[in-house]
Tab-separated table of C-alpha atoms and ligand atoms in Angstrom:
chain	number	residue	atom	x	y	z
A	256	MET	CA	70.194	37.088	-68.829
A	257	PRO	CA	73.161	37.146	-66.487
A	258	GLU	CA	75.480	34.215	-67.251
A	259	LEU	CA	78.479	32.995	-65.263
A	260	PRO	CA	80.684	36.126	-65.691
A	261	GLU	CA	77.822	38.486	-64.828
A	262	VAL	CA	76.704	36.484	-61.773
A	263	GLU	CA	80.331	36.229	-60.622
A	264	SER	CA	80.618	40.023	-61.005
A	265	ILE	CA	77.462	40.472	-58.907
A	266	ARG	CA	78.944	38.076	-56.327
A	267	ARG	CA	82.135	40.128	-56.101
A	268	PHE	CA	80.153	43.359	-55.830
A	269	LEU	CA	78.014	41.949	-53.001
A	270	SER	CA	80.994	40.414	-51.202
A	271	SER	CA	82.674	43.805	-50.943
A	272	SER	CA	79.472	45.799	-50.482
A	273	GLY	CA	79.532	46.421	-46.750
A	274	PHE	CA	76.250	44.527	-46.422
A	275	MET	CA	78.216	41.427	-45.524
A	276	THR	CA	78.384	40.580	-41.801
A	277	GLN	CA	75.499	42.939	-41.060
A	278	LYS	CA	72.271	41.691	-39.549
A	279	VAL	CA	69.254	42.102	-41.817
A	280	GLU	CA	66.922	44.493	-40.010
A	281	THR	CA	63.989	44.630	-42.393
A	282	LEU	CA	62.786	42.667	-45.382
A	283	LEU	CA	60.310	44.244	-47.764
A	284	VAL	CA	58.810	42.218	-50.611
A	285	HIS	CA	57.132	44.317	-53.316
A	286	HIS	CA	56.476	41.444	-55.705
A	287	GLU	CA	55.239	38.288	-54.034
A	288	ARG	CA	56.734	35.812	-56.509
A	289	SER	CA	60.216	37.336	-56.180
A	290	PHE	CA	60.780	35.977	-52.654
A	291	ARG	CA	59.898	32.625	-51.119
A	292	ASN	CA	60.660	31.645	-47.558
A	293	GLU	CA	60.943	27.839	-47.377
A	294	SER	CA	62.725	27.896	-44.030
A	295	GLY	CA	61.038	27.676	-40.664
A	296	SER	CA	61.532	31.270	-39.532
A	297	GLU	CA	61.779	34.889	-40.583
A	298	LEU	CA	64.872	36.335	-42.203
A	299	GLU	CA	65.147	39.414	-39.995
A	300	GLY	CA	67.941	39.154	-37.428
A	301	ALA	CA	70.116	36.813	-39.513
A	302	ALA	CA	73.392	38.111	-40.957
A	303	PHE	CA	75.037	37.474	-44.327
A	304	THR	CA	78.356	35.681	-43.874
A	305	SER	CA	79.597	34.645	-47.319
A	306	ILE	CA	78.452	34.432	-50.909
A	307	THR	CA	79.176	31.539	-53.241
A	308	ARG	CA	78.176	30.837	-56.825
A	309	LYS	CA	77.422	27.742	-58.827
A	310	GLY	CA	76.581	28.244	-62.492
A	311	LYS	CA	74.247	31.220	-62.780
A	312	LYS	CA	72.930	31.037	-59.201
A	313	LEU	CA	74.173	32.841	-56.101
A	314	PHE	CA	74.091	31.338	-52.625
A	315	ILE	CA	74.110	33.926	-49.835
A	316	HIS	CA	74.997	32.097	-46.632
A	317	LEU	CA	73.533	33.288	-43.321
A	318	ASP	CA	75.061	33.008	-39.860
A	319	ASP	CA	72.299	30.604	-38.744
A	320	GLY	CA	73.121	28.092	-41.485
A	321	ARG	CA	70.302	29.073	-43.807
A	322	VAL	CA	70.892	30.167	-47.387
A	323	LEU	CA	69.332	32.721	-49.732
A	324	VAL	CA	69.433	31.183	-53.212
A	325	VAL	CA	69.247	33.820	-55.940
A	326	HIS	CA	68.051	33.005	-59.448
A	327	PHE	CA	68.528	36.105	-61.615
A	328	SER	CA	66.599	34.843	-64.650
A	329	MET	CA	66.263	37.462	-67.419
A	330	SER	CA	66.967	40.749	-65.690
A	331	GLY	CA	67.732	40.380	-61.978
A	332	THR	CA	70.587	42.134	-60.224
A	333	PHE	CA	71.345	43.925	-56.963
A	334	SER	CA	71.766	47.592	-56.185
A	335	LEU	CA	73.010	49.118	-52.969
A	336	THR	CA	72.006	52.560	-51.701
A	337	SER	CA	71.800	54.275	-48.372
A	338	SER	CA	68.730	53.728	-46.234
A	339	PRO	CA	66.162	55.186	-46.038
A	340	GLY	CA	65.867	55.948	-49.725
A	341	PRO	CA	63.188	55.938	-52.413
A	342	ASP	CA	62.302	52.546	-53.882
A	343	ASP	CA	62.757	52.121	-57.628
A	344	ILE	CA	59.621	50.687	-59.270
A	345	HIS	CA	61.690	47.659	-60.329
A	346	ASP	CA	63.007	46.888	-56.840
A	347	ARG	CA	61.198	43.632	-55.966
A	348	VAL	CA	62.848	42.695	-52.649
A	349	ILE	CA	64.580	45.112	-50.277
A	350	PHE	CA	66.860	44.249	-47.364
A	351	THR	CA	68.002	46.922	-44.929
A	352	ALA	CA	70.818	46.836	-42.391
A	353	GLY	CA	72.015	49.913	-40.548
A	354	ASP	CA	72.180	52.704	-43.092
A	355	LEU	CA	72.351	50.333	-46.052
A	356	ARG	CA	69.584	49.299	-48.386
A	357	LEU	CA	70.150	46.333	-50.688
A	358	ALA	CA	67.557	45.889	-53.439
A	359	PHE	CA	66.918	42.942	-55.729
A	360	HIS	CA	66.249	44.876	-58.902
A	361	ASP	CA	64.363	42.891	-61.547
A	362	PRO	CA	62.446	44.803	-64.253
A	363	ARG	CA	61.102	41.670	-65.962
A	364	ARG	CA	60.131	39.964	-62.684
A	365	PHE	CA	61.195	36.400	-63.575
A	366	GLY	CA	63.928	36.275	-60.930
A	367	THR	CA	63.456	34.677	-57.516
A	368	ILE	CA	65.143	34.555	-54.136
A	369	ILE	CA	64.479	31.460	-52.036
A	370	LEU	CA	65.297	31.326	-48.323
A	371	THR	CA	66.007	27.705	-47.434
A	372	ASP	CA	67.425	25.576	-44.631
A	373	ASP	CA	69.125	23.321	-47.157
A	374	ASP	CA	70.398	24.298	-50.595
A	375	SER	CA	71.736	20.833	-51.487
A	376	LEU	CA	68.783	19.922	-53.706
A	377	ILE	CA	69.162	23.104	-55.777
A	378	ARG	CA	72.938	22.682	-56.029
A	379	GLY	CA	72.529	19.030	-56.933
A	380	ARG	CA	70.360	19.829	-59.948
A	381	LEU	CA	73.173	21.930	-61.412
A	382	GLY	CA	75.946	20.320	-63.378
A	383	ILE	CA	79.590	21.063	-62.661
A	384	ASP	CA	80.412	24.792	-62.763
A	385	ALA	CA	82.084	25.820	-66.029
A	386	LEU	CA	84.992	27.343	-64.070
A	387	SER	CA	85.304	24.605	-61.463
A	388	SER	CA	88.911	23.573	-60.844
A	389	THR	CA	87.763	19.951	-61.039
A	390	LEU	CA	86.427	20.343	-64.589
A	391	SER	CA	89.391	19.018	-66.560
A	392	LYS	CA	89.447	18.808	-70.354
A	393	GLU	CA	89.047	15.046	-70.019
A	394	THR	CA	85.961	15.444	-67.802
A	395	LEU	CA	84.457	17.958	-70.220
A	396	ALA	CA	85.113	15.663	-73.171
A	397	PHE	CA	83.510	12.787	-71.258
A	398	LEU	CA	80.416	14.858	-70.335
A	399	LEU	CA	79.881	16.123	-73.883
A	400	GLY	CA	81.172	13.141	-75.807
A	401	GLU	CA	78.197	10.883	-75.154
A	402	LYS	CA	75.431	13.407	-75.927
A	403	LYS	CA	73.616	12.899	-79.204
A	404	ARG	CA	72.257	16.448	-79.398
A	405	ALA	CA	73.502	19.662	-81.004
A	406	ILE	CA	76.571	20.836	-79.085
A	407	LYS	CA	75.002	24.246	-78.463
A	408	SER	CA	71.958	22.756	-76.769
A	409	VAL	CA	74.196	20.487	-74.651
A	410	LEU	CA	76.289	23.468	-73.511
A	411	LEU	CA	73.117	25.403	-72.607
A	412	ASP	CA	71.846	22.486	-70.488
A	413	GLN	CA	72.523	23.580	-66.887
A	414	SER	CA	72.287	20.010	-65.596
A	415	ILE	CA	75.445	19.020	-67.526
A	416	ILE	CA	77.719	22.062	-67.179
A	417	SER	CA	76.369	25.108	-65.335
A	418	GLY	CA	77.010	28.776	-66.036
A	419	LEU	CA	76.872	29.101	-69.824
A	420	GLY	CA	74.057	30.902	-71.660
A	421	ASN	CA	73.453	32.167	-75.157
A	422	ILE	CA	76.198	34.800	-75.321
A	423	TYR	CA	79.116	32.729	-74.099
A	424	VAL	CA	78.149	29.494	-75.856
A	425	ASP	CA	78.237	31.345	-79.198
A	426	GLU	CA	81.579	32.950	-78.316
A	427	ILE	CA	83.165	29.693	-77.106
A	428	LEU	CA	82.032	27.692	-80.144
A	429	TRP	CA	83.460	30.364	-82.477
A	430	ALA	CA	86.760	30.366	-80.583
A	431	ALA	CA	86.964	26.564	-80.807
A	432	GLY	CA	85.841	26.464	-84.464
A	433	ILE	CA	82.831	24.206	-83.775
A	434	HIS	CA	79.521	24.547	-85.631
A	435	PRO	CA	76.679	24.975	-83.099
A	436	LEU	CA	74.527	22.289	-84.728
A	437	ILE	CA	77.092	19.474	-84.730
A	438	GLN	CA	76.072	16.576	-82.510
A	439	ALA	CA	78.224	16.751	-79.359
A	440	SER	CA	79.272	13.092	-79.692
A	441	GLU	CA	80.676	13.809	-83.161
A	442	VAL	CA	82.990	16.649	-82.184
A	443	PRO	CA	86.619	15.406	-82.442
A	444	LEU	CA	88.510	15.118	-79.154
A	445	PRO	CA	91.096	17.848	-80.010
A	446	SER	CA	88.189	20.253	-80.661
A	447	LEU	CA	86.625	19.397	-77.290
A	448	TYR	CA	89.967	20.060	-75.591
A	449	LEU	CA	90.203	23.396	-77.416
A	450	LEU	CA	86.634	24.182	-76.345
A	451	HIS	CA	87.692	23.567	-72.734
A	452	SER	CA	90.622	26.012	-72.848
A	453	GLN	CA	88.664	28.647	-74.799
A	454	MET	CA	85.722	28.385	-72.397
A	455	ARG	CA	87.955	29.170	-69.431
A	456	ARG	CA	89.824	31.932	-71.245
A	457	ILE	CA	86.639	33.704	-72.399
A	458	LEU	CA	84.822	33.426	-69.062
A	459	MET	CA	87.854	34.723	-67.147
A	460	ALA	CA	88.367	37.599	-69.601
A	461	SER	CA	84.741	38.640	-69.241
A	462	ILE	CA	84.844	38.433	-65.430
A	463	SER	CA	87.907	40.702	-65.433
A	464	LEU	CA	85.788	43.331	-67.219
A	465	GLY	CA	82.677	42.864	-65.055
A	466	GLY	CA	80.748	40.770	-67.607
A	467	THR	CA	78.728	41.799	-70.665
A	468	SER	CA	76.017	44.471	-70.773
A	469	LEU	CA	73.892	44.453	-73.942
A	470	GLY	CA	72.025	47.571	-75.074
A	471	ASP	CA	71.318	50.318	-72.589
A	472	GLY	CA	67.762	49.571	-71.438
A	473	GLU	CA	66.590	49.299	-67.867
A	474	SER	CA	66.546	45.495	-67.991
A	475	ASN	CA	70.138	45.197	-69.187
A	476	TYR	CA	72.647	43.755	-66.817
A	477	HIS	CA	74.680	45.822	-64.371
A	478	ALA	CA	76.316	44.969	-61.058
A	479	GLY	CA	75.806	47.586	-58.371
A	480	GLY	CA	74.983	50.175	-61.041
A	481	VAL	CA	78.151	49.467	-63.057
A	482	ARG	CA	77.808	48.067	-66.574
A	483	GLY	CA	79.976	45.182	-67.763
A	484	GLY	CA	82.758	46.042	-70.199
A	485	TYR	CA	83.090	42.850	-72.272
A	486	TYR	CA	80.657	43.739	-75.082
A	487	PRO	CA	83.340	45.216	-77.438
A	488	TYR	CA	85.251	41.926	-77.209
A	489	LEU	CA	82.400	39.709	-78.437
A	490	LYS	CA	83.400	38.055	-81.726
A	491	VAL	CA	80.089	36.726	-83.049
A	492	PHE	CA	77.271	37.327	-80.560
A	493	ASP	CA	75.100	40.250	-81.754
A	494	ARG	CA	77.466	40.660	-84.729
A	495	ASP	CA	75.387	38.978	-87.473
A	496	SER	CA	76.007	40.561	-90.905
A	497	GLU	CA	79.364	41.887	-89.714
A	498	ARG	CA	82.668	40.415	-90.888
A	499	CYS	CA	84.400	37.663	-88.928
A	500	GLU	CA	87.630	39.126	-87.572
A	501	ARG	CA	89.479	35.848	-88.244
A	502	CYS	CA	88.492	35.149	-91.864
A	503	SER	CA	86.361	38.105	-93.074
A	504	SER	CA	83.338	35.898	-93.851
A	505	VAL	CA	79.937	37.340	-92.991
A	506	ILE	CA	78.741	36.166	-89.577
A	507	GLY	CA	75.502	34.219	-89.826
A	508	LYS	CA	72.517	33.832	-87.524
A	509	ILE	CA	70.405	30.687	-87.192
A	510	ARG	CA	68.123	29.218	-84.536
A	511	VAL	CA	69.411	26.415	-82.325
A	512	ALA	CA	67.525	25.186	-79.264
A	513	GLN	CA	65.032	28.061	-79.742
A	514	ARG	CA	67.854	30.583	-79.366
A	515	GLY	CA	69.253	33.064	-81.868
A	516	THR	CA	72.692	31.641	-82.643
A	517	HIS	CA	75.637	33.492	-84.166
A	518	TYR	CA	78.490	31.738	-85.944
A	519	CYS	CA	81.023	32.058	-88.751
A	520	PRO	CA	80.207	29.694	-91.638
A	521	SER	CA	83.897	29.488	-92.613
A	522	CYS	CA	85.555	29.143	-89.198
A	523	GLN	CA	82.818	26.800	-87.945
A	524	PRO	CA	82.048	24.461	-90.859
A	525	PHE	CA	79.309	21.854	-90.487
A	526	THR	CA	81.430	18.806	-91.136
B	259	ZN	ZN1	85.531	33.224	-89.603
């Protein structure tokens, strides 16, 4: 599932795609649940003007004030080709403008695009973005410090901090030396401050490489047909049974919050 670095990479791809500033000429919906128009009028004739991101969602702003809110879920992304062109069987929603054809490509079909007059409700349900300039280490420590749940499940909760998913939570907790099952309120303050700096460092590093693509199947993430390059830099995620590069212990895998969770038993002691 695309997390913050992957969605940011998709945002950058779309922003420079040439589809921006064009008027949408046609909208074709192949899978009914992939597109919902909650606004009062049709999309055709409106133009994209800018694209913003909060957490794992994209907000494509239109020149009439409306917004397309994109939830990528497990396998959504966008591809851009010239129009007319053949539709891929996994293209669920297709926008055309001039000689461009922008497809919402979603093999597993859990993603959705909502056209709305007002995105404030959706934005409001999301906690502060993990890369927001207003998320200081003190704010992060305050947000996490009162939660009496496993730190991993708190970090996955999009209503507290938005943007992190299974890959990056495992990576950030390893970098900060925090066991994923420790209750958030029991993590010492210096460790929460370290978590803050490691979170930013890891997310920025991944964005600079276009995010993480796992495996090579059709449903694996890519942005505009280009795979992310961060996979070789993952320290624990998908590395169970391998050696920890910091201490040589064998990386373990447990379940936390119904998610496969990778950690180093030596670097991340449960104390
Ligand atoms: Zn280790």
